[in-house]
Amino acid sequence: MAAAPVTSFRRQDEDEEEQRPRLPNGDVVIVVPRDGHELPASSSSRNGAGVAAPLLDHAASGAGAADAPEDDDEERPRAPGETFSPWRAAAAAAALLLAALAVAGYACLYARGDAGAAWGLLATREGDGRAARASFLLPLYPKPPRRGAGAGGKRAGGRDEPPQNSTQAFPFPLAGNISPQGLYYTTISLGNPPRPYFLDVDTGSYITWIQCDAPCTRCAKGAHPLYRPARGSKIPASDPLCEGAQHSSDQCDYDVNYADGSSSMGAYVRDNMQLISEDGERENADIVFGCAYDQQGNLLDALENIDGMLGLSNQALSLPTQLASRGIISNVFGHCMTRDPSAGGYLFLGDDYIPRWGMTWVPIRNGPADIIRKAQVQQVNHGDQQLNVEGKLTQVIFDSGSTYTYFPHEALINLISSLKGASTRFVQDDSDKAMPFCMKADFSVRSVDDVKHFFKPLSLQFNKWFFFSRTFNIRPEDYLIISDKGNVCLGVLNGTELGYDSEIIVGDVSLRGKLIVYDNDENQIGWIDSDCTNPRKQSRIPFFLQRALRSQLV
């Protein structure tokens, strides 16, 4: 049976609170570069009870190495003309030297120079000495278009409309979460018995909250019935997790403001979450999250098809950090969104699905005051034209909770100027209000594929690692949008109007087609191009060493 609802989580001083300005919540950040990378900790499945959250169906592939034939003790007669060659011996020695260099390179690359630790890991038999930490896959679903349109709403095609007159929409300091209107959500099972809830995936927030009957003052209809907390699930103000948070006399409260002027208010509760690994092993964990009983602004419209927000930053109350603090996963997670807007992708918790080769990593800053992950970039280009102001600090926030990408005002003006000069076949069309900047072509346009070859990619260039370039490329099809009028519109908006004068926010439209990894253990973010259709667990040992090590260690 469902647990009895809490009599009331509403604060007694709520009427007075409504007269006071809301305090914005914080977020997470990336800056001073550090050389090298560490080999992530290995993981294995865990056991538990409960009902599993739905997972993506995907194919798993593997290749086994055939055993080498045993050497014959009897001397083999040499073929006619076969003699000992010193050149062959030299070639064999060179091959061994290259293999040794490869091992050393692997150790340096994935262990930040700690070759002894890396070799210790390589010298361990597969499955031995591994930390008992699991990894979990969750599906990502594209949000369906909302009914109607308007400022901050969704237009045809399912994309969010940019807020109109946004300068007037943000009267409070923007130190809180970035946006509550991303394009993708996932499924989480909560409670006992477990029930599914659809949560917006938000890497720009540390608060997970679900619309809650506690009772609810202002809640949207949502995808499922309101969550009903059990008696005794409320987090008291004396709980260590409530330190630094808002609280009343008997409960720990939250009040989060988003950059579009929306807000959510509620109280923290603790309940059971069910997760399942790829091989069917189940994990139950008590998770602290927000019981949201008062939503305001455009957020109420955004909740038409979901039930709440999944906060994925590196703060103590974020889901990855809570799971990592219990030793269930490494404090690492990532997402992969397909380029096809009608398809989804996947979210993973833990480090088993991180490619061991080809990842580009940049450092993040994680100071006491940093609640948004930010990575410092040296240069922002459109093709070979620099967009950012020389010498001005520019940082990047990868935010799955934001639909669009945002540039500071100066960089955006330079980008628009560059686009105007891209081709004489396009002219600005101010009559198209789908986005702030749209262009009409002198030919019929049905999709971005028809026009992408006229435009150049955007590139975010980070500090080099030794002589290796570290660049995040955004292809034209990942920053251009075709409006209902068939115009080519820029999917990059003015971040300065939202209070982000020195930050670039990379939203969902520019994150598609890339596997993005947030490594809170090592304070770094990485990416690699991917079709995001076939998540695979990665071996801890590079493929070219697996057979050699197996023959030596068995």
XYZ file of C-alpha atoms in Angstrom:
554
model
C 0.000 0.000 0.000
C 1.065 3.540 -0.560
C 2.429 5.331 2.443
C 0.117 7.727 4.235
C 0.668 11.329 3.204
C 2.353 13.791 5.478
C -0.174 16.053 7.114
C 1.607 19.168 5.879
C 5.100 20.191 4.820
C 4.007 23.771 4.350
C 5.950 26.185 6.502
C 4.002 28.071 9.153
C 5.653 31.319 8.119
C 4.869 30.885 4.426
C 2.607 33.914 4.255
C 5.456 36.040 5.548
C 7.898 34.318 3.185
C 5.813 35.266 0.169
C 6.408 38.930 1.025
C 10.182 38.472 0.993
C 12.358 38.002 -2.128
C 13.358 34.389 -2.744
C 16.947 33.420 -2.193
C 18.457 31.891 -5.320
C 20.114 28.532 -5.081
C 23.596 27.922 -6.363
C 25.198 25.746 -9.046
C 28.650 24.192 -10.071
C 32.085 25.395 -11.880
C 35.459 24.650 -14.172
C 38.759 26.609 -14.505
C 42.504 26.221 -13.804
C 43.837 23.501 -16.149
C 45.827 20.580 -14.865
C 47.896 18.254 -16.970
C 47.213 14.567 -17.353
C 44.353 12.208 -16.622
C 43.766 9.474 -14.128
C 42.609 5.977 -14.846
C 39.055 5.879 -13.393
C 38.291 3.367 -10.685
C 36.837 0.087 -11.886
C 33.388 -1.082 -10.937
C 31.189 -4.111 -10.643
C 27.535 -4.841 -10.027
C 25.779 -4.649 -6.699
C 22.869 -6.554 -5.284
C 19.678 -5.268 -3.807
C 15.926 -5.625 -3.870
C 13.186 -3.681 -5.536
C 11.789 -2.919 -8.938
C 14.162 -1.734 -11.665
C 13.823 1.566 -13.492
C 13.450 1.037 -17.250
C 16.689 0.893 -19.212
C 17.663 1.349 -22.801
C 17.812 -1.755 -24.954
C 21.207 -1.908 -26.492
C 23.511 -4.458 -28.041
C 26.597 -5.560 -26.186
C 29.507 -6.870 -28.182
C 32.812 -8.409 -27.238
C 35.649 -10.281 -28.771
C 37.488 -13.119 -27.142
C 41.110 -13.808 -27.888
C 41.905 -17.272 -29.164
C 44.446 -19.182 -27.160
C 47.863 -19.366 -28.782
C 49.023 -22.899 -29.723
C 51.557 -24.459 -27.404
C 55.166 -24.565 -28.600
C 56.466 -27.936 -29.792
C 59.389 -29.187 -27.703
C 60.993 -30.897 -30.707
C 63.163 -28.776 -32.960
C 61.347 -27.723 -36.125
C 63.340 -28.274 -39.317
C 64.064 -24.974 -41.034
C 62.537 -24.338 -44.416
C 64.951 -24.200 -47.364
C 66.839 -20.908 -47.301
C 65.647 -20.026 -43.776
C 68.486 -18.734 -41.610
C 68.808 -16.651 -38.470
C 68.499 -12.949 -39.317
C 69.768 -10.194 -37.008
C 67.320 -7.865 -38.721
C 64.411 -10.009 -37.503
C 65.783 -9.920 -33.990
C 66.117 -6.131 -34.196
C 62.530 -5.839 -35.466
C 61.272 -7.983 -32.579
C 63.198 -5.850 -30.094
C 61.732 -2.705 -31.644
C 58.223 -4.145 -31.333
C 58.825 -4.908 -27.644
C 60.136 -1.375 -27.140
C 57.038 0.105 -28.780
C 54.819 -2.051 -26.562
C 56.691 -0.821 -23.489
C 56.285 2.774 -24.615
C 52.575 2.150 -25.167
C 52.238 0.822 -21.609
C 54.111 3.830 -20.238
C 51.969 6.213 -22.291
C 48.800 4.549 -21.069
C 50.013 4.796 -17.490
C 50.851 8.491 -17.833
C 47.697 9.377 -19.708
C 45.252 7.655 -17.376
C 47.083 7.897 -14.060
C 48.415 11.474 -14.132
C 51.978 10.193 -14.106
C 51.516 7.580 -11.372
C 52.963 4.736 -13.433
C 53.247 2.425 -10.426
C 49.534 2.654 -9.668
C 48.653 2.194 -13.330
C 50.877 -0.851 -13.693
C 49.400 -2.276 -10.505
C 45.987 -2.037 -12.075
C 47.155 -3.541 -15.369
C 48.881 -6.371 -13.527
C 45.659 -7.350 -11.761
C 43.608 -10.135 -13.249
C 40.320 -9.039 -14.790
C 37.740 -8.864 -11.993
C 40.236 -8.994 -9.103
C 40.860 -6.034 -6.819
C 38.077 -3.959 -8.333
C 36.142 -1.523 -6.199
C 32.618 -2.767 -5.492
C 30.984 0.082 -7.368
C 28.335 -0.249 -10.042
C 27.243 1.759 -13.059
C 23.665 2.346 -14.137
C 22.060 3.249 -17.453
C 18.917 5.340 -17.712
C 17.089 6.263 -20.917
C 16.823 9.815 -22.196
C 13.560 10.726 -23.885
C 12.900 13.847 -25.999
C 10.109 15.982 -24.612
C 6.956 16.170 -26.736
C 5.880 19.668 -27.832
C 3.644 21.462 -25.380
C 0.240 22.691 -26.377
C 0.222 26.345 -27.292
C 3.158 28.721 -27.485
C 4.253 31.962 -25.973
C 7.067 33.575 -24.090
C 9.116 30.876 -22.509
C 6.832 28.177 -23.962
C 7.397 25.702 -26.750
C 6.759 26.187 -30.416
C 6.105 23.619 -33.132
C 8.900 21.062 -33.200
C 9.145 20.828 -29.416
C 11.789 23.505 -28.832
C 11.498 26.129 -26.153
C 10.655 29.644 -27.192
C 13.219 32.164 -25.962
C 11.770 34.459 -23.295
C 10.488 37.768 -24.635
C 11.666 40.986 -22.973
C 13.958 38.824 -20.893
C 15.784 41.774 -19.359
C 12.646 42.678 -17.415
C 12.014 39.070 -16.409
C 14.986 38.792 -14.034
C 14.680 41.280 -11.183
C 16.738 39.164 -8.772
C 20.483 38.303 -8.864
C 21.104 35.247 -11.024
C 23.198 33.045 -8.769
C 20.880 30.075 -9.039
C 20.091 27.339 -11.501
C 20.332 28.171 -15.168
C 17.226 26.849 -16.870
C 14.406 24.429 -16.093
C 13.445 23.807 -19.706
C 15.841 21.343 -21.333
C 14.829 18.988 -24.108
C 15.316 15.613 -22.406
C 14.001 13.726 -19.390
C 14.593 10.327 -17.808
C 12.682 7.885 -15.585
C 13.377 7.391 -11.888
C 11.556 4.921 -9.600
C 10.874 6.142 -6.057
C 8.979 4.973 -3.012
C 7.857 1.695 -1.534
C 6.240 0.250 -3.526
C 8.259 1.967 -6.284
C 6.527 4.270 -8.742
C 7.988 5.844 -11.888
C 8.514 9.595 -12.259
C 9.722 11.616 -15.244
C 12.470 14.073 -14.315
C 14.127 16.759 -16.435
C 17.879 16.030 -16.672
C 19.667 19.142 -15.370
C 23.465 19.235 -15.053
C 23.232 22.909 -14.059
C 21.466 22.175 -10.761
C 22.194 20.211 -7.606
C 18.565 19.974 -6.433
C 16.401 16.999 -7.346
C 12.733 17.694 -6.698
C 9.381 16.108 -7.513
C 5.924 17.677 -7.406
C 4.509 16.598 -4.102
C 1.173 16.307 -2.334
C 2.170 17.685 1.046
C -0.347 19.269 0.305
C 0.426 21.159 -2.924
C -0.264 24.881 -3.259
C 0.635 25.248 -6.947
C 1.444 22.157 -8.987
C 1.059 21.330 -12.676
C -0.815 18.233 -13.800
C 2.457 16.460 -14.603
C 3.042 13.063 -16.179
C 2.095 11.040 -13.067
C 0.049 11.558 -9.901
C 1.737 13.758 -7.310
C 4.345 12.041 -5.137
C 3.003 11.373 -1.626
C 5.703 11.363 1.077
C 5.545 8.896 3.925
C 5.269 9.967 7.542
C 8.693 10.407 9.063
C 10.381 11.003 5.688
C 10.832 14.723 6.289
C 14.454 15.851 6.787
C 14.748 17.729 10.110
C 16.522 21.057 10.302
C 19.180 19.409 12.500
C 20.247 16.978 9.737
C 23.847 17.575 8.502
C 22.532 17.702 4.920
C 20.482 20.747 5.907
C 23.593 22.690 6.874
C 23.684 25.880 4.815
C 20.163 25.308 3.485
C 17.000 27.117 4.434
C 15.051 25.652 7.319
C 12.160 26.299 9.617
C 11.770 25.064 13.167
C 11.150 21.422 12.277
C 12.138 20.825 8.625
C 14.767 21.487 5.970
C 13.414 23.658 3.150
C 14.536 24.670 -0.329
C 13.566 27.569 -2.564
C 15.215 27.471 -5.998
C 15.042 30.214 -8.638
C 15.723 29.567 -12.307
C 17.127 31.948 -14.887
C 13.807 32.358 -16.700
C 12.132 33.680 -13.535
C 10.506 30.379 -12.566
C 10.845 28.950 -9.078
C 10.131 25.872 -6.996
C 9.635 25.710 -3.229
C 9.364 22.699 -0.954
C 10.896 20.622 1.824
C 13.547 17.907 1.682
C 12.476 14.294 2.241
C 14.222 10.921 2.165
C 12.843 7.919 0.264
C 13.958 4.787 -1.535
C 15.243 4.920 -5.121
C 15.608 1.788 -7.257
C 18.361 1.477 -9.873
C 19.384 -1.455 -12.049
C 22.703 -2.273 -13.688
C 23.144 -3.582 -17.226
C 23.353 -7.197 -16.082
C 20.193 -6.963 -13.979
C 21.744 -6.348 -10.559
C 19.475 -4.086 -8.495
C 20.396 -1.346 -6.089
C 18.199 0.328 -3.487
C 19.345 3.584 -1.927
C 17.735 6.131 0.368
C 17.946 9.438 -1.496
C 17.260 12.951 -0.240
C 15.277 15.117 -2.648
C 12.809 17.995 -2.660
C 9.093 17.531 -2.045
C 7.913 20.425 -4.248
C 4.601 21.941 -3.189
C 4.793 25.403 -4.815
C 5.899 26.008 -8.433
C 5.626 29.402 -10.103
C 6.227 30.986 -13.505
C 6.856 29.241 -16.819
C 7.897 26.163 -14.876
C 4.237 25.237 -14.454
C 3.929 24.982 -18.244
C 7.196 23.032 -18.519
C 5.838 20.433 -16.069
C 3.053 19.397 -18.416
C 4.900 16.201 -19.421
C 7.298 15.661 -16.502
C 7.140 15.446 -12.703
C 10.217 17.382 -11.575
C 13.955 17.978 -11.953
C 16.963 15.679 -11.592
C 19.896 17.685 -10.199
C 23.261 16.344 -11.394
C 25.904 18.775 -10.164
C 28.711 17.909 -7.749
C 27.155 19.257 -4.559
C 26.326 17.079 -1.549
C 22.610 16.814 -2.374
C 23.028 15.985 -6.072
C 22.106 12.433 -7.059
C 25.624 11.328 -8.200
C 27.248 12.673 -5.027
C 24.698 10.959 -2.778
C 25.216 7.617 -4.553
C 28.998 8.036 -4.486
C 29.010 8.884 -0.774
C 27.452 5.448 -0.143
C 30.092 3.707 -2.287
C 27.495 2.685 -4.882
C 29.096 4.481 -7.851
C 32.163 6.558 -8.599
C 31.244 10.234 -8.495
C 31.119 10.273 -12.274
C 28.212 10.458 -14.686
C 27.541 11.381 -18.282
C 24.948 11.700 -21.012
C 24.737 11.136 -24.740
C 21.971 12.739 -26.855
C 21.440 11.606 -30.431
C 21.649 14.129 -33.262
C 18.142 13.165 -34.312
C 15.880 15.527 -32.288
C 13.078 12.953 -32.338
C 15.296 10.289 -30.764
C 16.643 10.235 -27.235
C 19.885 8.889 -25.869
C 21.106 7.698 -22.506
C 22.321 8.865 -19.120
C 24.820 6.830 -17.097
C 25.776 6.984 -13.418
C 29.256 5.612 -12.666
C 32.362 5.328 -14.818
C 31.913 2.048 -16.717
C 30.613 3.683 -19.899
C 33.441 6.185 -20.398
C 35.540 5.484 -23.524
C 39.146 4.810 -22.558
C 40.500 6.386 -25.740
C 39.704 9.514 -27.700
C 38.178 11.559 -24.854
C 39.066 15.257 -24.585
C 39.289 16.404 -20.954
C 39.321 19.913 -19.473
C 39.680 20.815 -15.790
C 36.939 22.370 -13.684
C 37.155 24.507 -10.574
C 35.480 23.250 -7.452
C 35.951 25.863 -4.784
C 33.632 26.456 -1.805
C 31.743 29.200 -3.663
C 31.554 27.360 -6.992
C 28.217 25.676 -7.529
C 28.197 25.655 -11.338
C 30.742 23.648 -13.337
C 32.742 26.045 -15.491
C 35.671 25.462 -17.819
C 37.847 28.330 -18.931
C 38.240 28.859 -22.684
C 41.016 30.802 -24.384
C 39.258 31.556 -27.637
C 35.799 31.321 -29.221
C 35.763 31.159 -33.022
C 33.307 31.026 -35.891
C 35.474 29.397 -38.518
C 38.717 31.387 -38.333
C 37.096 34.539 -36.888
C 37.552 35.127 -33.163
C 34.329 36.085 -31.376
C 35.310 36.707 -27.761
C 37.102 39.798 -26.503
C 40.856 39.280 -26.373
C 42.076 38.847 -22.806
C 38.588 38.828 -21.249
C 37.891 35.819 -19.049
C 35.360 33.509 -20.702
C 34.082 30.343 -19.082
C 31.861 27.542 -20.356
C 28.945 25.862 -18.594
C 27.684 22.577 -20.036
C 23.999 22.622 -19.086
C 21.619 19.850 -20.124
C 18.832 21.793 -18.388
C 19.050 24.546 -21.018
C 17.570 24.101 -24.484
C 19.665 26.705 -26.292
C 23.262 27.897 -26.191
C 23.998 31.362 -24.759
C 26.901 33.705 -25.607
C 27.906 36.954 -23.900
C 26.626 40.012 -25.754
C 29.913 40.926 -27.488
C 30.524 37.384 -28.731
C 26.920 37.078 -29.938
C 27.100 40.365 -31.901
C 30.338 39.199 -33.546
C 28.749 35.850 -34.399
C 25.706 37.482 -36.003
C 27.991 39.753 -38.030
C 29.942 36.742 -39.223
C 26.749 34.891 -40.194
C 25.496 37.891 -42.188
C 28.642 37.742 -44.283
C 28.582 33.978 -44.744
C 26.701 34.051 -48.044
C 24.861 36.543 -50.228
C 22.066 33.971 -50.556
C 20.797 34.815 -47.057
C 19.278 38.074 -45.822
C 18.086 38.930 -42.312
C 14.330 38.542 -41.796
C 13.168 40.570 -38.789
C 9.558 39.511 -39.373
C 10.338 35.989 -38.174
C 9.928 36.017 -34.392
C 10.789 32.355 -33.849
C 14.254 33.402 -32.636
C 15.970 36.770 -32.153
C 18.029 36.366 -35.356
C 16.688 34.656 -38.491
C 17.702 34.757 -42.159
C 15.690 34.078 -45.294
C 17.338 32.107 -48.116
C 16.747 32.684 -51.826
C 15.829 29.004 -52.145
C 13.465 26.633 -50.367
C 14.812 25.305 -47.048
C 13.324 22.167 -45.509
C 16.014 21.204 -42.992
C 19.384 22.276 -41.670
C 20.979 19.773 -44.051
C 19.989 22.071 -46.923
C 22.023 25.003 -45.586
C 24.726 23.707 -43.240
C 27.422 23.784 -45.943
C 27.069 27.587 -46.178
C 28.162 28.074 -42.561
C 31.223 27.331 -40.467
C 31.483 25.505 -37.138
C 31.806 27.235 -33.788
C 34.851 26.201 -31.774
C 35.582 26.653 -28.068
C 39.347 26.401 -27.623
C 40.590 25.492 -24.159
C 44.147 25.533 -22.827
C 46.375 23.040 -24.611
C 47.612 19.962 -22.773
C 51.296 19.793 -23.690
C 51.014 20.118 -27.479
C 47.523 18.542 -27.739
C 44.688 20.877 -28.723
C 41.514 20.735 -26.646
C 38.600 22.073 -28.665
C 34.840 21.672 -28.345
C 33.384 21.968 -31.851
C 29.759 22.909 -32.520
C 28.756 22.088 -36.075
C 26.352 24.389 -37.991
C 23.544 21.846 -37.627
C 24.067 22.070 -33.843
C 23.551 25.834 -33.586
C 21.149 26.548 -36.489
C 17.370 25.987 -36.374
C 14.815 26.064 -39.199
C 11.731 28.087 -38.264
C 8.146 27.411 -39.286
C 8.626 29.980 -42.061
C 11.512 27.994 -43.491
C 14.065 30.558 -42.339
C 17.506 29.781 -40.927
C 17.583 30.945 -37.292
C 20.442 31.148 -34.826
C 20.001 28.853 -31.815
C 22.415 30.970 -29.755
C 20.874 33.577 -27.447
C 22.097 36.545 -25.422
C 23.447 35.318 -22.092
C 24.198 38.842 -20.878
C 20.445 39.422 -20.561
C 20.362 36.522 -18.103
C 23.275 37.839 -16.056
C 25.974 35.723 -17.726
C 28.320 38.366 -19.117
C 31.490 36.246 -19.052
C 30.076 32.728 -19.457
C 29.014 30.612 -22.407
C 26.157 28.207 -21.677
C 26.157 25.182 -23.968
C 22.606 23.798 -24.094
C 20.983 20.690 -25.520
C 20.916 21.815 -29.163
C 24.742 21.979 -29.098
C 25.332 18.906 -26.901
C 23.756 16.435 -29.320
C 26.008 13.909 -30.999
C 28.537 13.970 -28.162
C 29.110 11.787 -25.129
C 29.694 14.242 -22.268
C 31.296 13.025 -19.014
C 31.281 14.901 -15.696
C 34.032 13.499 -13.467
C 33.476 14.956 -10.006
C 36.205 12.736 -8.532
C 38.887 14.360 -10.680
C 37.181 17.745 -11.242
C 37.130 17.484 -15.002
C 34.699 17.326 -17.905
C 35.304 15.320 -21.075
C 33.650 14.694 -24.426
C 33.877 12.611 -27.574
C 31.753 12.447 -30.729
C 29.208 9.612 -30.629
C 25.990 8.512 -32.323
C 24.615 7.878 -28.790
C 22.769 4.699 -29.827
C 24.873 1.898 -28.346
C 26.279 2.395 -24.826
C 29.018 -0.109 -24.030
C 30.905 -0.949 -20.895
C 34.604 -0.291 -21.367
C 37.463 -2.626 -20.498
C 39.970 -1.381 -17.939
C 42.866 -2.675 -20.040
C 43.574 -1.407 -23.577
C 42.729 -4.009 -26.189
C 46.297 -4.343 -27.514
C 47.527 -5.376 -24.040
C 44.684 -7.687 -23.034
C 45.983 -10.831 -24.757
C 49.611 -10.278 -23.749
C 48.701 -9.649 -20.102
C 46.333 -12.596 -20.043
C 49.056 -14.966 -21.248
C 51.504 -13.616 -18.649
C 49.165 -13.505 -15.661
C 47.085 -16.669 -15.976
